[in-house]
Coordinates of C-alpha atoms and ligand atoms in Angstrom, one line a residue:
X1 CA 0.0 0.0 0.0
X2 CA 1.4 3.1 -1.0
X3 CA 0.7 6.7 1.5
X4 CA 0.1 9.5 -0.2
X5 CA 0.1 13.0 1.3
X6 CA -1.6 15.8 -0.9
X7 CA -0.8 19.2 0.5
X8 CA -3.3 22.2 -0.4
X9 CA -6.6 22.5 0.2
X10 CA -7.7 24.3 -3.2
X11 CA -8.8 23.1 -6.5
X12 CA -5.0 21.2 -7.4
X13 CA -5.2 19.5 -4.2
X14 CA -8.9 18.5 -4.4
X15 CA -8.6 17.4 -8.4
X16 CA -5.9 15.1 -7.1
X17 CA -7.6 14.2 -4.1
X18 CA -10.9 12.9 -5.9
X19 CA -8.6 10.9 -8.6
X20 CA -6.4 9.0 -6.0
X21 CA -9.9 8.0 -4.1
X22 CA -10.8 6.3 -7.2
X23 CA -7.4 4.0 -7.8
X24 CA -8.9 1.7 -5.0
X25 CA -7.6 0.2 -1.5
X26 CA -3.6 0.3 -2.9
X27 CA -3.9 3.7 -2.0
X28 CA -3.7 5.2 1.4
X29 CA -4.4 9.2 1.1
X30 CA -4.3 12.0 2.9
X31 CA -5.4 15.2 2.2
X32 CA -3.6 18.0 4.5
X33 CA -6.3 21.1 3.2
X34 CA -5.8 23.8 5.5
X35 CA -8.9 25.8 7.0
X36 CA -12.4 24.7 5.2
X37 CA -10.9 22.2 3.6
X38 CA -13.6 22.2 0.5
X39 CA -11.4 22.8 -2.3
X40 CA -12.8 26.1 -3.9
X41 CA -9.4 27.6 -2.8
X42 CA -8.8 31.0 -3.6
X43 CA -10.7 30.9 -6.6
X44 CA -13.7 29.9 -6.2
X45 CA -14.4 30.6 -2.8
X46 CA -15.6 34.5 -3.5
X47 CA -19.2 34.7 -3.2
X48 CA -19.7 37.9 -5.3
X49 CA -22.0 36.2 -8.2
X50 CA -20.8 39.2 -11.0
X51 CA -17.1 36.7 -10.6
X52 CA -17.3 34.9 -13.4
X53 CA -15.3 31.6 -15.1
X54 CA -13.0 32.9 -17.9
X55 CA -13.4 29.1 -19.4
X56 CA -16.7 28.5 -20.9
X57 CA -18.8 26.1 -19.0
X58 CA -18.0 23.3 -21.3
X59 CA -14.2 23.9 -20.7
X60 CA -14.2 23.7 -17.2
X61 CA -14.4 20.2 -14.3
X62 CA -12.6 18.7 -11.9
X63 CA -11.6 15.2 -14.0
X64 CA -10.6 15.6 -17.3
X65 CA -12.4 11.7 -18.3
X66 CA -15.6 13.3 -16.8
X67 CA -15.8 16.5 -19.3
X68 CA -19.6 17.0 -19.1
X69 CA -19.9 17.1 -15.4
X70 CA -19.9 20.8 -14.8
X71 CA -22.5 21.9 -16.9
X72 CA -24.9 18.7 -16.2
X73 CA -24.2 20.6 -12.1
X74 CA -25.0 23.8 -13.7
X75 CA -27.7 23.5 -15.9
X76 CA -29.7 22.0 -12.8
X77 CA -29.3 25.0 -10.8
X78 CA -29.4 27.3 -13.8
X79 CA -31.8 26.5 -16.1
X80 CA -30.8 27.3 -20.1
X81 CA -27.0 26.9 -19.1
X82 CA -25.3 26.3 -22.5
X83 CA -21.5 25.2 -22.6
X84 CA -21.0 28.2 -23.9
X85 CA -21.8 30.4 -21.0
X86 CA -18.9 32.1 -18.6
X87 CA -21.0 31.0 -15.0
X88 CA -20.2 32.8 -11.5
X89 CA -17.2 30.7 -9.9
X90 CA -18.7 30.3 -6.8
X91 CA -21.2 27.5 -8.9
X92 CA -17.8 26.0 -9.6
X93 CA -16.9 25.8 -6.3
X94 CA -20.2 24.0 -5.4
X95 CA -19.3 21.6 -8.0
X96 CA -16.5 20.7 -6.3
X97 CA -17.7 20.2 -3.6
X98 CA -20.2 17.9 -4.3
X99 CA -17.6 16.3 -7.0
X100 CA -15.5 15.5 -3.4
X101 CA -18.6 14.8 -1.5
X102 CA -19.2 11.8 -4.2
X103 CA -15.8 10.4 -4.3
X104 CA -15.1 10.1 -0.3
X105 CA -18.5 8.6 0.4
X106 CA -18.0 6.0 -2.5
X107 CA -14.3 5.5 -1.2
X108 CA -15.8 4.7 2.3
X109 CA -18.1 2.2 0.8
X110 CA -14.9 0.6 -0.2
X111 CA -13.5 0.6 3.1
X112 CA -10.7 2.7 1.4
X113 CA -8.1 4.2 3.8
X114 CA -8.3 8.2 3.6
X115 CA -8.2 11.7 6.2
X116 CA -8.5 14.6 5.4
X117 CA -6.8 17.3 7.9
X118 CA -8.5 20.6 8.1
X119 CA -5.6 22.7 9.3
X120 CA -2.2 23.1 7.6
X121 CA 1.0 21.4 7.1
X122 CA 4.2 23.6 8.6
X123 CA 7.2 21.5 7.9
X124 CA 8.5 18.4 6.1
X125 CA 11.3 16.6 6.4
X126 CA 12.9 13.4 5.2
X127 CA 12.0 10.4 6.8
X128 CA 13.3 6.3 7.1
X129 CA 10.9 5.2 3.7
X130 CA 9.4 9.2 2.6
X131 CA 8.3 12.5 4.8
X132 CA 7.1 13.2 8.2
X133 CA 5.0 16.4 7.6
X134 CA 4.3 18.4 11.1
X135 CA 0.7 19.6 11.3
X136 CA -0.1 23.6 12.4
X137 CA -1.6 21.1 16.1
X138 CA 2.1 20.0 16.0
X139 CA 1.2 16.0 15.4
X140 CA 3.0 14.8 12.4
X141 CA 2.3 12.2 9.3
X142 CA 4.0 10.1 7.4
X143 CA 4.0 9.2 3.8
X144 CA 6.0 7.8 1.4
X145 CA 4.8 10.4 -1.4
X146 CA 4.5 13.9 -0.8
X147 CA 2.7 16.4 -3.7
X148 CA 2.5 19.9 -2.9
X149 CA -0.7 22.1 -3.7
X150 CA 0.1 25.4 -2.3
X151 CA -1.4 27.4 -5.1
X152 CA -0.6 31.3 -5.4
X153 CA 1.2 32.4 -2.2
X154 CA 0.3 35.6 0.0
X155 CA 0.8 39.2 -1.7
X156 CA 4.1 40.7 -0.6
X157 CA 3.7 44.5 -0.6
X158 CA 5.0 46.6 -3.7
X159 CA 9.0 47.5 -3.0
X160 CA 7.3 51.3 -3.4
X161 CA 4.7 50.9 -0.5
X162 CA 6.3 52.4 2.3
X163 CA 5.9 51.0 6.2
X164 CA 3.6 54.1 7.1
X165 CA 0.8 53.0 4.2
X166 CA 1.4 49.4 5.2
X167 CA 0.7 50.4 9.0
X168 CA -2.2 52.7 7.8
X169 CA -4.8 50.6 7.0
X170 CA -5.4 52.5 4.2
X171 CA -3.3 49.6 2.0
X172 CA -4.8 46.3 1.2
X173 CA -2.5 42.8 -0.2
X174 CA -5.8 41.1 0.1
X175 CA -8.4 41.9 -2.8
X176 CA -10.6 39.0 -1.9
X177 CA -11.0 41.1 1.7
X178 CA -12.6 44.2 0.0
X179 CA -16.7 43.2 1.9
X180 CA -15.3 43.0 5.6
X181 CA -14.0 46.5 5.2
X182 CA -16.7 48.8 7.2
X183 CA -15.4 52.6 6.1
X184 CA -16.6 53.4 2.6
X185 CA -13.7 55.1 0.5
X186 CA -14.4 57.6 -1.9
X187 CA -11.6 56.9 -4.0
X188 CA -10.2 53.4 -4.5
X189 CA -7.0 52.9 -6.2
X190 CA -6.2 49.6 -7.4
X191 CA -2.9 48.9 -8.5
X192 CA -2.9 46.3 -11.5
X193 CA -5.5 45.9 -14.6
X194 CA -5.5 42.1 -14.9
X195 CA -8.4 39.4 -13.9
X196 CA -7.5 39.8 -9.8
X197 CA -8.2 43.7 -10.4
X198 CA -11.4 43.5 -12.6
X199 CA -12.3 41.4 -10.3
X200 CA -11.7 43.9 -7.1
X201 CA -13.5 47.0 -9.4
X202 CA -16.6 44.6 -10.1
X203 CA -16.7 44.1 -5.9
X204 CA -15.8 47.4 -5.0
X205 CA -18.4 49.2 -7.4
X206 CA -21.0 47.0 -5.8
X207 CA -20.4 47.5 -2.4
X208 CA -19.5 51.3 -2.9
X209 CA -21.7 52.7 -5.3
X210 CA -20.5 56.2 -5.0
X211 CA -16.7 55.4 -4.8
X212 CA -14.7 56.8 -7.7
X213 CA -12.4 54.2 -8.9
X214 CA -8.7 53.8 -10.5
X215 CA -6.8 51.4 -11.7
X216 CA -3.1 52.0 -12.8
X217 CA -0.5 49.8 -14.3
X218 CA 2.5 49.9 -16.5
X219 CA 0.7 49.5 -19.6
X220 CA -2.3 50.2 -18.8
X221 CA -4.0 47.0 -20.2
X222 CA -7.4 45.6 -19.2
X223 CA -8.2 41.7 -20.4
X224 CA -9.1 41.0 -23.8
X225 CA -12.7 39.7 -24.1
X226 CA -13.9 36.1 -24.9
X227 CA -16.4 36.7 -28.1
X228 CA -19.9 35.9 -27.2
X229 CA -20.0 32.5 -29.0
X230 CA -16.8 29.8 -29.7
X231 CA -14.5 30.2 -32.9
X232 CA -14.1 27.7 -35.5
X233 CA -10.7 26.7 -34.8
X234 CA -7.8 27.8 -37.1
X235 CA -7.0 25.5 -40.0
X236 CA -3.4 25.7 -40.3
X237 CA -3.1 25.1 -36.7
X238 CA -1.2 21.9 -36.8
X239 CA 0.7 23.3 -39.5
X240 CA 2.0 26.4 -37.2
X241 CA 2.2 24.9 -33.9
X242 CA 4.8 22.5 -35.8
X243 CA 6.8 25.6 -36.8
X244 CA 6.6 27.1 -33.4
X245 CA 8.0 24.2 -31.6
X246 CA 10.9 24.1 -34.2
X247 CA 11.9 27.7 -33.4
X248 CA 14.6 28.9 -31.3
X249 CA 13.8 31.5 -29.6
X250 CA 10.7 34.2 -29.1
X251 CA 11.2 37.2 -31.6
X252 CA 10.7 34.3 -34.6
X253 CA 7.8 32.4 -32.6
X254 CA 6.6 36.0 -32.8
X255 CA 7.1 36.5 -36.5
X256 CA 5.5 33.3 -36.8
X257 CA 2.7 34.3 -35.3
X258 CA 2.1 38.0 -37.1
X259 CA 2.2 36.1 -40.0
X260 CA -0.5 33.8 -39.1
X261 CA -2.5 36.2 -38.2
X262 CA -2.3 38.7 -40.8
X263 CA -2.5 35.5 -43.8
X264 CA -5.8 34.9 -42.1
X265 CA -7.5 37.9 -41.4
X266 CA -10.8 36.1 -41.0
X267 CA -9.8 33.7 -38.5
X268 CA -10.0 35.6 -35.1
X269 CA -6.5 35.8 -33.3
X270 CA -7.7 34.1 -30.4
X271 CA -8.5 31.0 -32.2
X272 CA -4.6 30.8 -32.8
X273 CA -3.8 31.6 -29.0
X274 CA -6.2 29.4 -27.9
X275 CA -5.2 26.7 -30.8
X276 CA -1.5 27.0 -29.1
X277 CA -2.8 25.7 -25.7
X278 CA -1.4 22.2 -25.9
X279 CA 2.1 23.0 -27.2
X280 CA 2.5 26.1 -24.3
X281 CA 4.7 23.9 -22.1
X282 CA 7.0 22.3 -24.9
X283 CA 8.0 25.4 -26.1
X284 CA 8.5 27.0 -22.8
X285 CA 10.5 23.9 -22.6
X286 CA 12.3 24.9 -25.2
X287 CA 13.5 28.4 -24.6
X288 CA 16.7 29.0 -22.8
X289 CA 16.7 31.2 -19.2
X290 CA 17.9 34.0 -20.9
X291 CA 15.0 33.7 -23.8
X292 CA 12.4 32.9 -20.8
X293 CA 13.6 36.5 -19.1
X294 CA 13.2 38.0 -22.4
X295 CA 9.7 36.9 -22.8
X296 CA 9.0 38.1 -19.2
X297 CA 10.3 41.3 -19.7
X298 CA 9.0 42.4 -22.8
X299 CA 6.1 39.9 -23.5
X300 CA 4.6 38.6 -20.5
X301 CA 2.0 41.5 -19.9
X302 CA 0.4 41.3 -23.7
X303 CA 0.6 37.1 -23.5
X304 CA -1.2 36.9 -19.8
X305 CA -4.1 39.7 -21.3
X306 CA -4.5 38.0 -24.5
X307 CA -4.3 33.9 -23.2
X308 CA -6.4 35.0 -19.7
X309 CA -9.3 36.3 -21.2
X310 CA -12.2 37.9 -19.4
X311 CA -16.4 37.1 -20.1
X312 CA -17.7 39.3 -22.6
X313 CA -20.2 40.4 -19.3
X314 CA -17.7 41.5 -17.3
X315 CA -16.2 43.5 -20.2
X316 CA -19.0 45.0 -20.2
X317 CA -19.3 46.1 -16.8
X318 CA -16.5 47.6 -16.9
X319 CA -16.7 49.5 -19.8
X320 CA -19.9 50.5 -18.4
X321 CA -18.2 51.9 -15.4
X322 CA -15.9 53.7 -18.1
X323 CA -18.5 54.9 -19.9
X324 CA -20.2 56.2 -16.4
X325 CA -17.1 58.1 -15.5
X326 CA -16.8 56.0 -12.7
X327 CA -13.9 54.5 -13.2
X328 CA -10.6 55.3 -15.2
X329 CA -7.8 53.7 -16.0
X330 CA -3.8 54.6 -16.5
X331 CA -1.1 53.4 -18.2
X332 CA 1.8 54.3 -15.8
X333 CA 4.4 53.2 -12.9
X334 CA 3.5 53.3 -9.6
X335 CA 6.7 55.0 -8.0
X336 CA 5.5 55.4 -4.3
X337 CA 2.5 54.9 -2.0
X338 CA 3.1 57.0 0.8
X339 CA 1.0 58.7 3.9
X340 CA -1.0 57.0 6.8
X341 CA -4.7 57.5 5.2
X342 CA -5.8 58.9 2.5
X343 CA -2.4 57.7 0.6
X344 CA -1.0 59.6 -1.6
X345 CA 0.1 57.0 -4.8
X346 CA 3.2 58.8 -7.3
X347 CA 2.9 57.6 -10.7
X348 CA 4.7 58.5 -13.9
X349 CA 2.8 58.3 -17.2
X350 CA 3.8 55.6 -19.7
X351 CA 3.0 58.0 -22.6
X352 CA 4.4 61.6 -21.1
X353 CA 6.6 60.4 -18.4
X354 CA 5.1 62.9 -16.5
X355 CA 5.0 62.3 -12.8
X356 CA 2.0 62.8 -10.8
X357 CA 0.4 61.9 -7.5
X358 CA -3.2 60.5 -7.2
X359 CA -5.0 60.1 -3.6
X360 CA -6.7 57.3 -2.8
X361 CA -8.6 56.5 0.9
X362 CA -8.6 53.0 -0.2
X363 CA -5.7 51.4 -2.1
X364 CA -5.6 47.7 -3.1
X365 CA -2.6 45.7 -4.9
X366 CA -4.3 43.5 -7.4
X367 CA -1.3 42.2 -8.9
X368 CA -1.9 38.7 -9.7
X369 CA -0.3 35.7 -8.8
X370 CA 2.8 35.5 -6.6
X371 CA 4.9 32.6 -6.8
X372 CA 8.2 34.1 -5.7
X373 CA 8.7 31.1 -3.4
X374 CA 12.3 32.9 -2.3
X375 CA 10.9 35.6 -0.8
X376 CA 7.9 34.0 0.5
X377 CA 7.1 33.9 4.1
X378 CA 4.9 31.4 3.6
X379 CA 6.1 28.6 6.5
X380 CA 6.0 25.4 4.8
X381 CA 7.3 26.4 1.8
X382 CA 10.5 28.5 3.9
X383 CA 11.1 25.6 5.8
X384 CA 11.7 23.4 2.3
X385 CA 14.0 26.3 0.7
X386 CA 16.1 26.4 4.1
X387 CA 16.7 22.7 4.7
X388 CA 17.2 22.5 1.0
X389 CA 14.9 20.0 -0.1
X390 CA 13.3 22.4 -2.3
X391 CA 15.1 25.3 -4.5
X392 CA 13.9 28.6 -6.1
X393 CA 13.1 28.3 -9.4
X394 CA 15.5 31.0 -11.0
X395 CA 12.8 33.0 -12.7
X396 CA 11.1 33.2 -9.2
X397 CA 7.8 31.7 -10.6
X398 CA 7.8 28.7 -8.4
X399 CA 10.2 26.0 -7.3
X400 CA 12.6 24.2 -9.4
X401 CA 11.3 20.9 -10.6
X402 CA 11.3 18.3 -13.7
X403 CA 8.3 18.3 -16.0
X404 CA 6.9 15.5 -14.2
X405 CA 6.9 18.1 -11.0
X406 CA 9.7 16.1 -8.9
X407 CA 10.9 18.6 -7.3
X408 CA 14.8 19.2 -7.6
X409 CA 16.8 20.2 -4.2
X410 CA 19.4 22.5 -3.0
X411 CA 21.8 20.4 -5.1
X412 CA 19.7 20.0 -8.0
X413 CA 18.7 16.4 -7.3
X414 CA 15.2 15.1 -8.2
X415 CA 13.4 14.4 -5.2
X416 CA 12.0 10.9 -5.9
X417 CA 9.0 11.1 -3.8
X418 CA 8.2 14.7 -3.5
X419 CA 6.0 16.5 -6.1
X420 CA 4.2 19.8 -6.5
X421 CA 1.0 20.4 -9.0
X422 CA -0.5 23.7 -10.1
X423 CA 1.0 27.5 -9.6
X424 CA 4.5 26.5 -7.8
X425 CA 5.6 24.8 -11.4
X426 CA 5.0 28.0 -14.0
X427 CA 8.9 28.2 -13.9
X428 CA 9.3 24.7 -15.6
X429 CA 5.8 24.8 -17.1
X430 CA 4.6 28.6 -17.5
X431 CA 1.1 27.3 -18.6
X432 CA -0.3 25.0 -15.5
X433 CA -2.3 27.2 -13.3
X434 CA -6.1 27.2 -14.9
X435 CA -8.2 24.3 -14.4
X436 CA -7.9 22.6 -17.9
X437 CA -4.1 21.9 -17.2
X438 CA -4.7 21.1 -13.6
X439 CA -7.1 18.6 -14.0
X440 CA -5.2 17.0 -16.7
X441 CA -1.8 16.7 -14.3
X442 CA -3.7 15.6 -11.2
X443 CA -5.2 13.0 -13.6
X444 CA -1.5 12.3 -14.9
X445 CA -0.2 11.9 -11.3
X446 CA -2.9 9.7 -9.8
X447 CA -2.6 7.3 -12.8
X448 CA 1.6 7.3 -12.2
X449 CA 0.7 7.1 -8.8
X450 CA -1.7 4.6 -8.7
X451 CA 0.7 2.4 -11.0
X452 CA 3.3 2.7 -8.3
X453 CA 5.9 4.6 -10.0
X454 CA 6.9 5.6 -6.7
X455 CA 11.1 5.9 -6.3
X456 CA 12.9 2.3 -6.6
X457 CA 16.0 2.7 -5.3
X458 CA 17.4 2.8 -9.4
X459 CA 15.6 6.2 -9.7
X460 CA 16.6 7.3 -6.5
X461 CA 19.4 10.3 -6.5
X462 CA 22.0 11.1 -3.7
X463 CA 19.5 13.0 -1.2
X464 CA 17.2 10.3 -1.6
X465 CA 15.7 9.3 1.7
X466 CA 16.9 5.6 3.3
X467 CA 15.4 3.2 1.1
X468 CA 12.8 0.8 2.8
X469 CA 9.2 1.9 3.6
X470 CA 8.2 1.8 6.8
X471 CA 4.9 0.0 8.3
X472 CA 2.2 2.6 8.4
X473 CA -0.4 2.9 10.6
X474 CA -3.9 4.3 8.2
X475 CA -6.6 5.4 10.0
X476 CA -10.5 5.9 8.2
X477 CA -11.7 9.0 9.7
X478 CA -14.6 11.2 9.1
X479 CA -14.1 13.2 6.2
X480 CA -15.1 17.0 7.1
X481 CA -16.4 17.6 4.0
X482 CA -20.1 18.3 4.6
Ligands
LIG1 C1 -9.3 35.0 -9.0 C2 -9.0 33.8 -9.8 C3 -9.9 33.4 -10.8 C4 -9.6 32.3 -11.6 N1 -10.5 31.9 -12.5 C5 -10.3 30.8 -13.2 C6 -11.2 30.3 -14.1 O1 -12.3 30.9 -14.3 N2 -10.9 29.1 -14.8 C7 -9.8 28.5 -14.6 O2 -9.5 27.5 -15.3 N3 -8.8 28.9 -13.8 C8 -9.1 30.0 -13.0 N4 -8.1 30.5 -12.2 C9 -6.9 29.8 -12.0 C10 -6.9 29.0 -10.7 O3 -5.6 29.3 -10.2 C11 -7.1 27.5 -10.8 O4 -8.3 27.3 -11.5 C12 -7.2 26.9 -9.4 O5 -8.2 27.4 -8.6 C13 -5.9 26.8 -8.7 O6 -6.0 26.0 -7.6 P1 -4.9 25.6 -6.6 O7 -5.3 24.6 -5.7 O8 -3.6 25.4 -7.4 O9 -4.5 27.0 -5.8 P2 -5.3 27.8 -4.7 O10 -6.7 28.1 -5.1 O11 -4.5 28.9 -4.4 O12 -5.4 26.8 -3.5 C14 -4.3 26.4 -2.7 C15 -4.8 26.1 -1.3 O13 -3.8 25.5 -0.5 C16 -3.9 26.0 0.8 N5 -2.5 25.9 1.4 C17 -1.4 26.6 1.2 N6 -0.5 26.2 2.0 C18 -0.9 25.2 2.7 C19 -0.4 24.3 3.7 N7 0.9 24.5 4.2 N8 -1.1 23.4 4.3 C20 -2.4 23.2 3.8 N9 -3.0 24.0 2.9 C21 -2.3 24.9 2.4 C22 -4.3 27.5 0.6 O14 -4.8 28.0 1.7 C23 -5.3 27.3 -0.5 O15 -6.6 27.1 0.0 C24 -8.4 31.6 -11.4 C25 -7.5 32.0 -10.4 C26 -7.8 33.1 -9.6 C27 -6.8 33.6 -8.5

């Protein structure tokens, strides 16, 4: 029988979760899920029903064999769902939970051997046969295979934010926070333009109806829009994703892709973006670190607007809100947030360089996902960089790790047994952090799992724990799963 510990308590960990459950009694799991322990992580936890999927219905679910699932779950709540429709992502959070709520009360028919701990994991360390993992109670587990789930990690303040606006109040790292706040601003700023802070102006113009609102970034840039209906896909698809992966480097994948576009005027460019979906990884896997910085640099912010797209509705709220008055957006560099309430924010135009300050009561950092695990103080994940079994990846989008996500050491060692899925991998896999690629890996894993391609002592590398597996003890608690 092989232990299993999963890590991570949000969609990763539970997509996992549900697939081990169904490889049978060979498999003892546990699922360490922090508070709640449902799931719907940060994404689909939010309550606010004008958060939408940016995946059509049809596109989204928890197991990639099980593609209809989600929108047989929806169209029972919402009559006239069509696959087609961007639904509020708290339904998808429902879904998993009653996906999970199926698959632990079938695994107990089984007698199968599974926990699920609703509090988090603090610190793991090698152990005769695997990992003792220490609990936030201070127990500990043990398990032979270890996959960490930790998703995007806590906001770290903007280098420009200075202690006084951090101690003010006046500052927020935590968008999602926006309905327990009881003052109502009058001017909220947010810093960033991507999903998180469309996301923070649809709350914030809800809850504050007479709040002026900004947004400021570098470039400016809100999401492109989904269209309304699906595209036909492009027809030299195979043709160019062929030609992609045999480039060497990103200023000709971009030529490749002008040309594409501008040969076939009448096939919309998203059908090619979205057409390049499947070979994402490979040719990430293919550019060197110095063509990986380049892209980041200079690419990054038109790539994540035009690959993350948002639901034509919320488009249209916002422009709405434009349109209104209410809200307006800049293209410029935030150079300082100082001042203990309102704050005053210094910007410099992208267009004029001219600098400027804007006063907010209310400013919120919406910058997206942080997965800067080196300068995370996030205690698990410090632990593993100090003791070495995990290292920074060197783009500071994750940890370093193979494809398969074995995760590489201080000394650059695979780590036989100890895996992570989902956000902590975008430095060796850039495109793993939506549900489509997460389900597919968690699928992946529990099937290489289930198998037991565990480490044999051929695979295993110099920091390899003593070989052996210890006797385990497995326990079938009550899941807390409602
Ligand atoms: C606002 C937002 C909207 C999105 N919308 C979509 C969408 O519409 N479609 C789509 O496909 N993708 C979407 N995504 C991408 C999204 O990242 C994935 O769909 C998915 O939710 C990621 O899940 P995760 O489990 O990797 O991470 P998370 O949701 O971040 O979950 C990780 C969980 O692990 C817990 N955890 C962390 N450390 C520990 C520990 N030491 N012990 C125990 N637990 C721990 C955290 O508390 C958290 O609950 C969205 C992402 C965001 C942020």
């Amino acid at each position: 029988m092989t232990k299993i510990a999963i890590i991570g308590g949000g969609a990763a960990g539970a997509a996992l979760f549900g697939s081990l459950l169904r490889h049978g009694r060979m498999l003892d799991v546990e699922w360490i899920a922090g508070a709640g322990a449902n799931g719907r992580g940060v994404a689909y936890a939010t309550p606010d029903p004008r958060h939408l999927l940016n995946v059509r219905a049809a596109g989204m679910g928890l197991y990639p064999d099980a593609d209809e699932d989600f929108l047989t779950f929806a169209a029972k709540r919402l009559p006239n769902t069509a696959g087609t429709d961007f639904l509020p992502r708290h339904l998808f959070g429902d879904f998993i939970e009653s996906q999970l709520q199926e698959r632990v009360a079938s695994a107990r028919r089984r007698g199968q051997n599974f926990l699920v701990h609703a509090q988090e994991a603090t610190r793991i360390a090698p152990h005769v046969g695997g990992y003792r993992i220490v609990l936030a109670d201070g127990t500990a587990r043990e398990a032979e295979v270890v996959v960490l789930a930790l998703g995007s990690l806590a906001a770290r303040p903007l280098r420009t934010v200075s202690s006084d606006a951090l101690a003010s109040g006046a500052y927020e790292l935590d968008p999602w926070s926006l309905p327990q706040r009881v003052q109502v601003p009058r001017r909220l700023l947010v810093i960033g333009t991507g999903l998180t802070a469309v996301d923070t102006l649809l709350s914030a113009a809800r809850l504050w109806p007479q709040a002026e609102l900004v947004a400021v970034s570098r470039h400016g840039l809100l999401p492109f829009v989904h269209l309304p209906s699906p595209l036909e896909p492009y027809a030299l698809q195979q043709d160019l994703n062929a030609a992609l992966l045999a480039c060497t480097g990103a200023a000709p994948m971009l030529g490749l892709l002008r040309n594409a576009m501008r040969a076939s005027p009448q096939v919309a460019w998203r059908s090619i973006i979205d057409g390049m979906r499947p070979i994402n990884a490979r040719l990430w896997d293919g550019l060197t670190l110095a063509r990986r910085k380049q892209f980041l640099r200079h690419l990054r912010w038109l790539w994540e607007a035009a690959r993350h797209r948002t639901a034509p509705q919320t488009a249209q709220t916002i422009q709405q809100l434009l349109d209104e008055g209410r809200l307006q957006v800049h293209a410029a560099r935030v150079l300082a947030v100082a001042g203990h309430g309102p704050l005053d924010v210094a910007v410099r135009a992208r267009a004029s360089q001219i600098q400027s300050t804007l006063q907010a009561d209310l400013v919120v950092q919406a910058t997206g996902l942080d997965t800067a695990a080196a300068y995370s103080a996030h205690p698990l994940l410090s632990h593993l960089l100090r003791d070495g079994l995990a290292v920074a990846d060197p783009l500071q989008l994750g940890v370093a790790a193979q494809p398969d996500g074995r995760l590489l050491d201080a000394h650059g060692n695979v780590q036989p047994n100890l895996y992570a899925i989902g956000s902590l991998l975008r430095g060796n896999l850039w495109e793993c952090t939506a549900m489509p690629e997460i389900r597919a890996a968690a699928h992946a894993l529990a099937q290489s799992l289930a198998a037991g391609r565990t480490a044999s002592a051929d695979q295993a590398t110099a920091c390899a724990p003593a070989a052996g597996v210890a006797a385990v003890q497995t326990h079938s608690l009550p899941c807390p799963c409602p």
